[in-house]
Coordinates of C-alpha atoms and ligand atoms in Angstrom, one line a residue:
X1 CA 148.2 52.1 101.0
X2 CA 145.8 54.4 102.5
X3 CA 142.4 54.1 102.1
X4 CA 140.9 57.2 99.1
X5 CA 138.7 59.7 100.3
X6 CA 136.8 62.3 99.2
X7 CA 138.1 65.8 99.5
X8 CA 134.7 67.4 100.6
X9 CA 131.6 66.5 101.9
X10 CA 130.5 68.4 98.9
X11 CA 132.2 66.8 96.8
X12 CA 130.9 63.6 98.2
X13 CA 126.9 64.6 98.2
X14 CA 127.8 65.8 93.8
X15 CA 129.3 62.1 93.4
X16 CA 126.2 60.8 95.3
X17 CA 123.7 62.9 93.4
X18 CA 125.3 62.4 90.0
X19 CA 125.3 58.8 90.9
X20 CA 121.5 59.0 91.9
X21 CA 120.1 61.9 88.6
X22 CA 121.0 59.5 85.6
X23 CA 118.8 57.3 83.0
X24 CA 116.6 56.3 86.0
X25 CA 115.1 60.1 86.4
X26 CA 114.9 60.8 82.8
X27 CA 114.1 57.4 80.2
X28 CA 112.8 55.2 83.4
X29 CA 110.9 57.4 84.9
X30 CA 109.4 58.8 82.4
X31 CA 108.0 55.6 80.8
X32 CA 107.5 53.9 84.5
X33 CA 105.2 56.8 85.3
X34 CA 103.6 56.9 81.8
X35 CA 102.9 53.2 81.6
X36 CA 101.5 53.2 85.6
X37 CA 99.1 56.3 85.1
X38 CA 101.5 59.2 85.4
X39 CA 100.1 61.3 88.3
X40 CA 99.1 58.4 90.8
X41 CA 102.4 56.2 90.5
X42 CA 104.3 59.9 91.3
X43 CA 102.4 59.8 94.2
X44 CA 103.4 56.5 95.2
X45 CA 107.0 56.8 94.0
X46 CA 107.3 59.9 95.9
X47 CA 106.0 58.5 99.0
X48 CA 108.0 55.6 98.9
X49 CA 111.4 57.9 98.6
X50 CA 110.2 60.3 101.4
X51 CA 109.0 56.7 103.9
X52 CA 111.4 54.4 102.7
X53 CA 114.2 55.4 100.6
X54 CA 115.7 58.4 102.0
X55 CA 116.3 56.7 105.6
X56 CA 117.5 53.6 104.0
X57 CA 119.7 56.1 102.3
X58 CA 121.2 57.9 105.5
X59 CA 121.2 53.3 106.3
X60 CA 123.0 52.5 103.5
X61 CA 125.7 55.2 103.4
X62 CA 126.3 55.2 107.3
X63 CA 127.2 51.3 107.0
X64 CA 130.0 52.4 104.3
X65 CA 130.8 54.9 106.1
X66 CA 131.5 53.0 109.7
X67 CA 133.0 50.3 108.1
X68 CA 135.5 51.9 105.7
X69 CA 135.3 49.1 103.0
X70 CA 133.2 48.0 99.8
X71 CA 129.8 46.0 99.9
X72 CA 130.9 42.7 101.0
X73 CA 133.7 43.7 103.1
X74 CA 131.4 46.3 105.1
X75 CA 129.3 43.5 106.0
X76 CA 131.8 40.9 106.8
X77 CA 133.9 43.5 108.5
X78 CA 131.1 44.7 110.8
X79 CA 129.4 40.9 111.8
X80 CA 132.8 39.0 111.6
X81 CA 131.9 35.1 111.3
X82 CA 127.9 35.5 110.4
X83 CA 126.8 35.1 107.1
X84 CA 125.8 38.9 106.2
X85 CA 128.0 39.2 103.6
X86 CA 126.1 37.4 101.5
X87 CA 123.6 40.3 101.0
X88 CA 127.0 42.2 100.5
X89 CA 127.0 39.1 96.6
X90 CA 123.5 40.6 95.9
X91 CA 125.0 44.3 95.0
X92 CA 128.1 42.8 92.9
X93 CA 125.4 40.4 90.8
X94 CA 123.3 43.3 90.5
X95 CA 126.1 45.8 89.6
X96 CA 127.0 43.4 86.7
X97 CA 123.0 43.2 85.7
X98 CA 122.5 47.1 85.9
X99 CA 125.6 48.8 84.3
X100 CA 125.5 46.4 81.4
X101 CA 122.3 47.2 80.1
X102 CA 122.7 50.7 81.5
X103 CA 125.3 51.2 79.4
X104 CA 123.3 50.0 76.3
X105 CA 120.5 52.7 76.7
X106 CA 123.4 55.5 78.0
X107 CA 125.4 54.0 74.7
X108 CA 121.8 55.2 72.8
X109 CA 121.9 58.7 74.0
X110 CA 125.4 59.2 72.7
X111 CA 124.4 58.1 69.6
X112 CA 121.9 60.7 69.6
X113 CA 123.9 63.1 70.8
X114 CA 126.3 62.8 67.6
X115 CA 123.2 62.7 65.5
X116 CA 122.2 66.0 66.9
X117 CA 125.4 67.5 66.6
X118 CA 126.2 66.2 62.9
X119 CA 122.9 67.9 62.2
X120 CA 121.4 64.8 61.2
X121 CA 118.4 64.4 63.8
X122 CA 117.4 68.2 62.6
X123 CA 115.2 67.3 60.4
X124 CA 113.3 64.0 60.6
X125 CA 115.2 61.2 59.1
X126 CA 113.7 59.5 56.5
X127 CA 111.2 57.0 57.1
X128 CA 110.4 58.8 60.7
X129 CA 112.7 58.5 63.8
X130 CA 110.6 55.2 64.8
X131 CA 112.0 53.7 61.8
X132 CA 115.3 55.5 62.6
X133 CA 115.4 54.7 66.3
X134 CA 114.3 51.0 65.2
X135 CA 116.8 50.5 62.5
X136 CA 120.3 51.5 64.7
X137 CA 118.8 49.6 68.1
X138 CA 118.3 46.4 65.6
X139 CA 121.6 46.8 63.9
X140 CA 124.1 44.7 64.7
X141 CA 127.4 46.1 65.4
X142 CA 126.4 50.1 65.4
X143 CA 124.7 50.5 68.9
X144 CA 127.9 48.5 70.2
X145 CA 130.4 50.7 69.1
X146 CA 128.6 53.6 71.2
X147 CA 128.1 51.1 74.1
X148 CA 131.8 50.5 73.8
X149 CA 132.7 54.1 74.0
X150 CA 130.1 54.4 77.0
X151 CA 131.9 52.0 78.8
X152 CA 135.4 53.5 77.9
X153 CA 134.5 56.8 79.1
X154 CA 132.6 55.2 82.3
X155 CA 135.7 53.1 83.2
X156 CA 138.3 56.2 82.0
X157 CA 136.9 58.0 85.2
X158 CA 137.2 55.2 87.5
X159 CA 140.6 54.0 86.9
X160 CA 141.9 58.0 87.7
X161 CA 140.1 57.5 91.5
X162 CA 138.1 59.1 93.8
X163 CA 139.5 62.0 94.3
X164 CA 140.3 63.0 91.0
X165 CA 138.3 60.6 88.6
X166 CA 135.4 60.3 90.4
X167 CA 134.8 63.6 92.1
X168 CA 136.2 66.0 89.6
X169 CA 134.0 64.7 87.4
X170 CA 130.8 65.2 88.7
X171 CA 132.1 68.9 90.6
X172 CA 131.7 69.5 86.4
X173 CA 128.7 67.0 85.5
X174 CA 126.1 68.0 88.0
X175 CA 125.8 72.2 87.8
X176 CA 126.3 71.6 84.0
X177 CA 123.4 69.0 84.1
X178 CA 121.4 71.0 86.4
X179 CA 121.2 74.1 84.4
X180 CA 120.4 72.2 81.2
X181 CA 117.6 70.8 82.7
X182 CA 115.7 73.3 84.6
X183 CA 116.2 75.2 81.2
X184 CA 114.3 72.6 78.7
X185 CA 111.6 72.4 81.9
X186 CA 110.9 76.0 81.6
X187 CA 111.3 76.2 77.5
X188 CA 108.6 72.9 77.6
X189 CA 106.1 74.9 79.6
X190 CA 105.9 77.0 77.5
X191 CA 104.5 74.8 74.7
X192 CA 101.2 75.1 73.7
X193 CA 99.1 72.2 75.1
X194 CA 102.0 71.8 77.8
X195 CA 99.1 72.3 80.7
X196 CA 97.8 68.7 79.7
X197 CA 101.6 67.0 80.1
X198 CA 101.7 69.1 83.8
X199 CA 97.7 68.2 84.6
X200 CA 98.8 64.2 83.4
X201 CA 102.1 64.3 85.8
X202 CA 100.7 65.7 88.6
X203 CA 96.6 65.1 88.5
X204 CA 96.6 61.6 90.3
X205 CA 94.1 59.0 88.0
X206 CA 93.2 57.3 91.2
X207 CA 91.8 54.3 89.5
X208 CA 95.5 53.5 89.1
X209 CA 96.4 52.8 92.3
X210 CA 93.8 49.7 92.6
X211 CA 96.9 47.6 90.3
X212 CA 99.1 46.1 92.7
X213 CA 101.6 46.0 89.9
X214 CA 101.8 49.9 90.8
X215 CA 103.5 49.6 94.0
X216 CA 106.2 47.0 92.3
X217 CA 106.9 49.4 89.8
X218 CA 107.1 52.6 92.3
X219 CA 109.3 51.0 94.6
X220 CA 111.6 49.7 92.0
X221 CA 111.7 53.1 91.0
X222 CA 112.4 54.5 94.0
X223 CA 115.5 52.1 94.4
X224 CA 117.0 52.4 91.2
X225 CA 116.6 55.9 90.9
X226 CA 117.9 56.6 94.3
X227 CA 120.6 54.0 93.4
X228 CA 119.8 52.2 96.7
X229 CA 120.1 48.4 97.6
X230 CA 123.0 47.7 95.4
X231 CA 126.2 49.0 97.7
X232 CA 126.7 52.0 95.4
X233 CA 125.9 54.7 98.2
X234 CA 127.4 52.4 100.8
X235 CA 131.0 52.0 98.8
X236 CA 130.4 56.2 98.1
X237 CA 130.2 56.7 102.1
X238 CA 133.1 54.2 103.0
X239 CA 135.1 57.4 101.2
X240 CA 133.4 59.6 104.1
X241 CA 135.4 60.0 107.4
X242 CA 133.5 60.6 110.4
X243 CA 133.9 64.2 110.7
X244 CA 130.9 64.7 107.9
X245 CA 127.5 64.3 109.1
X246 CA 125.1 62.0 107.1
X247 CA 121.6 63.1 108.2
X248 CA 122.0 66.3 106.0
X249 CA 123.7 65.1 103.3
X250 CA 121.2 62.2 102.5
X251 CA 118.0 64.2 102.9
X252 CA 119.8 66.2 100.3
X253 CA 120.5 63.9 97.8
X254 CA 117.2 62.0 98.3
X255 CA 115.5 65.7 97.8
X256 CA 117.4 66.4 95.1
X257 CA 116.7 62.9 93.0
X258 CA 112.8 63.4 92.8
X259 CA 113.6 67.0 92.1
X260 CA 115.5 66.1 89.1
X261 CA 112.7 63.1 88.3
X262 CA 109.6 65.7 88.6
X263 CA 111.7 68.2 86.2
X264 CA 112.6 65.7 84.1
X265 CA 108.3 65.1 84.0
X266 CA 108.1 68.6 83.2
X267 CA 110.6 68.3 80.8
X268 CA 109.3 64.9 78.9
X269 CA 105.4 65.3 79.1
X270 CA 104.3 68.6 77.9
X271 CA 106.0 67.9 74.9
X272 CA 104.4 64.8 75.0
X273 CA 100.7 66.1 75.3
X274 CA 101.5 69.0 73.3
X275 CA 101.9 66.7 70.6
X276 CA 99.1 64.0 71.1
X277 CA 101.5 61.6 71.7
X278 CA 100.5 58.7 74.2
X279 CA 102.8 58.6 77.5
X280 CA 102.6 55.1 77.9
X281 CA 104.9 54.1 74.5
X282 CA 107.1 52.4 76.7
X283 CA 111.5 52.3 77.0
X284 CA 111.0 54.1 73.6
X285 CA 109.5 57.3 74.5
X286 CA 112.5 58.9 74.9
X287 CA 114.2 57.7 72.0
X288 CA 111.5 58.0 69.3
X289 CA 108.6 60.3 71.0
X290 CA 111.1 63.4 72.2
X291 CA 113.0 63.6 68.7
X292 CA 109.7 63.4 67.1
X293 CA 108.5 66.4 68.9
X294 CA 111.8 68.7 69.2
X295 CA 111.5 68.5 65.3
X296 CA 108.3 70.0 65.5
X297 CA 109.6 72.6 68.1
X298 CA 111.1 75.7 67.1
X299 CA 114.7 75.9 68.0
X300 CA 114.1 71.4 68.0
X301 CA 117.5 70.8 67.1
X302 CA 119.4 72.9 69.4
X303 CA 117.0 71.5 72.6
X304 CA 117.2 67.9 70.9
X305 CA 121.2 68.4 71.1
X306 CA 120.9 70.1 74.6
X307 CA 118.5 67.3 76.0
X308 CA 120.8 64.1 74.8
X309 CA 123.6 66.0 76.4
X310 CA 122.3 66.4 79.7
X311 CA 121.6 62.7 79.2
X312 CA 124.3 61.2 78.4
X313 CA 126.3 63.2 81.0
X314 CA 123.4 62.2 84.0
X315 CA 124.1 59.0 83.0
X316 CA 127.7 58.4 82.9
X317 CA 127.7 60.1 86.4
X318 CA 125.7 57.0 87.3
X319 CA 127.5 54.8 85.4
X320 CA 130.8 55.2 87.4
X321 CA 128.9 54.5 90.8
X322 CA 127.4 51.1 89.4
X323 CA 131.2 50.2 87.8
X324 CA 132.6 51.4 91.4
X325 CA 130.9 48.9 93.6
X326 CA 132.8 45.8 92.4
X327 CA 136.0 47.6 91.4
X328 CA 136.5 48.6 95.1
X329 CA 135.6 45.1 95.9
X330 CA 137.6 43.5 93.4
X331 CA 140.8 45.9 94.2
X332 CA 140.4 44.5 97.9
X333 CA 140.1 40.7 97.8
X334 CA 142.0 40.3 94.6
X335 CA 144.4 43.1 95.4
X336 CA 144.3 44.7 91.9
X337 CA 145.7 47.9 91.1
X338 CA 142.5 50.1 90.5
X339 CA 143.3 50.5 87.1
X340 CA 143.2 46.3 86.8
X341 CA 140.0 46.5 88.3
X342 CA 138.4 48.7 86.4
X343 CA 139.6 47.9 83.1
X344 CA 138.6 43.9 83.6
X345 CA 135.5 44.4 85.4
X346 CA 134.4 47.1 83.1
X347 CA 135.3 45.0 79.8
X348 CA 132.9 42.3 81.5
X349 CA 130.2 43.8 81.9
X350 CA 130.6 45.5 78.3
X351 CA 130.2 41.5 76.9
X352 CA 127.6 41.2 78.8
X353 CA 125.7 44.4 77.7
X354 CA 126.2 42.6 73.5
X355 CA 123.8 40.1 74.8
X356 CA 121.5 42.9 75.9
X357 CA 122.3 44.8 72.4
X358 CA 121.6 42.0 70.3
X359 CA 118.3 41.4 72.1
X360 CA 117.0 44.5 70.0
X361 CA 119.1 42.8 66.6
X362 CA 119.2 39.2 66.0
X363 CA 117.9 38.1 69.8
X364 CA 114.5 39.8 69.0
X365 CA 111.9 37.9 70.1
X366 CA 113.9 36.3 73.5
X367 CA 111.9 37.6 76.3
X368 CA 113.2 35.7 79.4
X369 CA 110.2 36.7 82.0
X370 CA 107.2 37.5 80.8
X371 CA 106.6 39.5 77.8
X372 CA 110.2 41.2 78.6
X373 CA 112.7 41.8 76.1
X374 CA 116.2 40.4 77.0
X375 CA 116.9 44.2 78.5
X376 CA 113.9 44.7 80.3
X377 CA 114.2 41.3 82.1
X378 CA 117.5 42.3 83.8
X379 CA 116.5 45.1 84.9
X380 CA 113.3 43.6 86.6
X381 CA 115.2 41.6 88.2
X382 CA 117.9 43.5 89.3
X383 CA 115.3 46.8 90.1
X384 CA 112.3 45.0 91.5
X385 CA 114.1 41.8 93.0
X386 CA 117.6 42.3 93.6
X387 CA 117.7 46.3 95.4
X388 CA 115.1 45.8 97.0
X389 CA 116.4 42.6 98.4
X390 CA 119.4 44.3 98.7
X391 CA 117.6 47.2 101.1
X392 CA 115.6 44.6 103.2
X393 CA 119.1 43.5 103.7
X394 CA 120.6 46.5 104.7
X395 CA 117.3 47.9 106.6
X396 CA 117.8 44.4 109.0
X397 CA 121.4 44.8 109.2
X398 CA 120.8 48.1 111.3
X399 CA 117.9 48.2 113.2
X400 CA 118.1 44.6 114.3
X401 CA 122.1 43.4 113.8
X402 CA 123.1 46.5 115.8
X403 CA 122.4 47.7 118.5
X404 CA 120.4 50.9 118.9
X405 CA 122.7 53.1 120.1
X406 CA 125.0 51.6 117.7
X407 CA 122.3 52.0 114.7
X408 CA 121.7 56.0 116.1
X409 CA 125.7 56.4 116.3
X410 CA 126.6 55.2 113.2
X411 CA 124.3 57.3 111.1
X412 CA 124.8 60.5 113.8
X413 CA 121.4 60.4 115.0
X414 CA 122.2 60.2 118.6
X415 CA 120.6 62.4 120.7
X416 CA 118.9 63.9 117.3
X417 CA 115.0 64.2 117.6
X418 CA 114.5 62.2 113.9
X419 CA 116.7 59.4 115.9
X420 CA 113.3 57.5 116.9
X421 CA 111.4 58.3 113.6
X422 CA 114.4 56.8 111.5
X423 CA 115.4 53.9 113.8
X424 CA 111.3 52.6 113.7
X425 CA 111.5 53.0 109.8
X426 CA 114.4 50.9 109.6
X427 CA 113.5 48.4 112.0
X428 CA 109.9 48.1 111.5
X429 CA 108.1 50.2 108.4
X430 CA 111.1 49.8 105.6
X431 CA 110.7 45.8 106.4
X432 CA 107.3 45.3 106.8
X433 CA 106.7 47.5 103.4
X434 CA 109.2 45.7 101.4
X435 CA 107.9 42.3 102.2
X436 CA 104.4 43.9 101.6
X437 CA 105.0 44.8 98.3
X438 CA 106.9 41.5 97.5
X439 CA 103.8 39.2 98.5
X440 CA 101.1 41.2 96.8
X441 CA 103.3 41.2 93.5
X442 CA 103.2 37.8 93.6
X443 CA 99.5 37.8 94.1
X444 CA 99.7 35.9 97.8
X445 CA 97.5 38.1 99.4
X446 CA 95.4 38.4 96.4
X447 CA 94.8 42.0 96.7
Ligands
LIG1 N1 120.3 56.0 90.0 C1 120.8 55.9 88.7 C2 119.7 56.4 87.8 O1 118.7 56.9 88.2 C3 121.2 54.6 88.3 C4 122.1 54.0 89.3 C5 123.3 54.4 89.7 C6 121.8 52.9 90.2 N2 123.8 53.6 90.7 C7 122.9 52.7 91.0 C8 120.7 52.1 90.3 C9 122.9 51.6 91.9 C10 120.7 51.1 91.2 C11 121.7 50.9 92.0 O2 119.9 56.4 86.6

């Protein structure tokens, strides 16, 4: 059977910026940056996009693309007999990590969504939406049910295909997302107090930037929210053919992402000032903080209902990347119909994402790494360690496996002025940065 593909470029760059605009933009972001001094780690997260992530996206998507096959098999298929396929293991582990919690939080948003549209979230519940928020997350079989019919929907596009599942869905998702969005930005400038939320994202607190758990946390971001290191964009480009140029397309999504993160900012901390609510609450501020103030909003309800729409569509567009990286591996070595894969890998990671559930319910208190819940530890791991990892991986592959010309051919940089600038970001910067960040995490060169 031939090989899916997409039926446009454009069609590919919506599947690759739904995948990238999801949770990551909108609850990650928005506590990352709160918790690491808002305007400073935006800074930093923006500079690591623009300097690393972007040309280790154009990286990632050209191996895909060359190689026509899935994260481990683009590996093994380009150095036949060496042991890169291993990295190829990192983005499967990590896709089982990622999309079961993922699918936890995303699970929360639908919840909310259905409390927005019964009406009930219109007024504040009783007790306050703390209590509210604290009660469903700590209830035992509730948040499942909506995890489960995350996962349903997530694996519902995936079984239909590329062509049709996948792209057809975001053609719908991502104008619909973008329009809901750049709306609630607008409607939360105009909030009184809003100037403090805009003065808090985009004043940088300079002191910040002496933490070197800053830099962790900013590249992490700019990983998961650019959904690189992991094989997603990779198995996304092996749907490419060689006729659509990558240099474009990636600058676009890349550009895109932080536009979505920075409105997303807009969106989340006016309200937040406007209200005298401190940024740095953590995984909850969406959850509890936002409802808190849409109540106090006029028209709340109708934004409230608006805003957990636009999230729970950004992230099932991002959900059916993550579920897409071992389905097209599984399909290949395992020669499963699509629908097999999809359904079993899917149902996996949805008894995985119980353990992450309960860790709000009766696992309270089990913080593997740190003072990290259960949910929180994954996605260090996978976020900080694993894509990351995953990148360095990727970012060797290229500038030092291949050739050059090979490395400027495969992403069609030959001949191309950037060609230099990319190829010494890859080889050299992207590296040396990563390891960087690694070491000084870990306190080795006590900085
Ligand atoms: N980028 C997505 C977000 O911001 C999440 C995501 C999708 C992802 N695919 C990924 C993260 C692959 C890491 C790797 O919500």
């Amino acid at each position: 059977m031939a090989r899916e593909k997409w039926a446009s470029k454009l069609g590919f760059m919506l599947a690759a910026m739904g995948s990238a605009v999801g949770l990551g933009n909108i609850w990650r972001f928005s506590y990352v940056a709160g918790e690491n001094g808002g305007g400073a780690f935006l800074l930093v997260y923006l500079f690591f996009v623009f300097v690393i992530g972007i040309p280790l996206l154009l990286t990632e998507v050209s191996i895909g693309r060359k190689a026509q096959s899935d994260v481990v098999g683009s590996f093994a298929k380009l150095s036949p007999g060496t042991p890169w396929f291993f990295s190829g293991f990192f983005g499967v582990a990590a896709s089982f990590l990622i999309l079961s919690f993922y699918s936890v939080v995303a699970g929360w948003s639908v919840y909310y969504l259905w409390k927005y549209v019964s009406g009930d979230f219109f007024t504040t519940p009783e007790g306050g939406y703390e209590a509210a928020f604290g009660g469903f997350i700590s209830h035992t079989w509730q948040p499942l049910f909506w995890h489960a019919l995350f996962m349903v929907m997530t694996i519902g596009i995936v079984l239909v295909g590329i062509k049709k599942g996948i792209e057809a869905a975001n053609k719908i998702f991502m104008p619909t997302l973008a329009i809901l969005l750049i709306g609630l930005a607008a409607y939360s400038l105009t909030l009184e107090g809003a100037m403090e939320g805009v003065r808090f994202l985009f004043q940088p607190n300079w002191s910040a930037l002496t933490n070197p758990a800053v830099y962790l946390a900013a590249l992490g971001q700019a990983f998961f929210s650019l959904s690189l290191g992991m094989g997603a964009m990779l198995t996304y480009g092996s749907y490419l053919s060689k006729e659509n140029k990558l240099p474009s397309a990636t600058i676009g999504i890349g550009v895109m992402d932080s536009f979505f993160a920075v409105i997303s900012g807009i969106v989340i901390f006016p309200a937040v000032f406007a209200f005298g609510i401190n940024p740095s609450s953590g995984p909850p501020l969406v959850f509890i903080t936002l409802p808190g103030i849409f109540d106090q909003m006029p028209f709340g309800g109708i934004v409230g209902l608006v805003f957990f729409f636009a999230l729970a569509l950004a992230s099932l567009s991002s959900a059916i990347s993550i579920l897409e990286v071992p389905v097209a591996y599984f399909m290949r070595i395992f020669h499963w119909s699509r629908k097999m894969a999809s359904v079993l890998t899917g149902s996996i990671m949805f008894l995985l994402g119980l353990v992450v559930s309960l860790g709000y319910g009766v696992l309270a208190g089990v913080s593997p790494i740190g003072d990290r819940d259960i949910q929180e530890s994954m996605d260090f791991i996978a976020s900080n360690i694993l894509l990351p990892l995953g990148g360095l991986a990727m970012a060797l592959f290229v500038g030092w496996y291949f050739k050059k010309a090979t490395a400027l051919e495969a992403t069609d940089l030959t001949g191309n002025a950037f060609g230099p600038i990319w190829y010494g970001i890859v080889k050299y910067i992207a590296p040396v940065l990563i390891i960087l960040i690694f070491l000084n995490a870990i306190g080795l060169l006590g900085m």
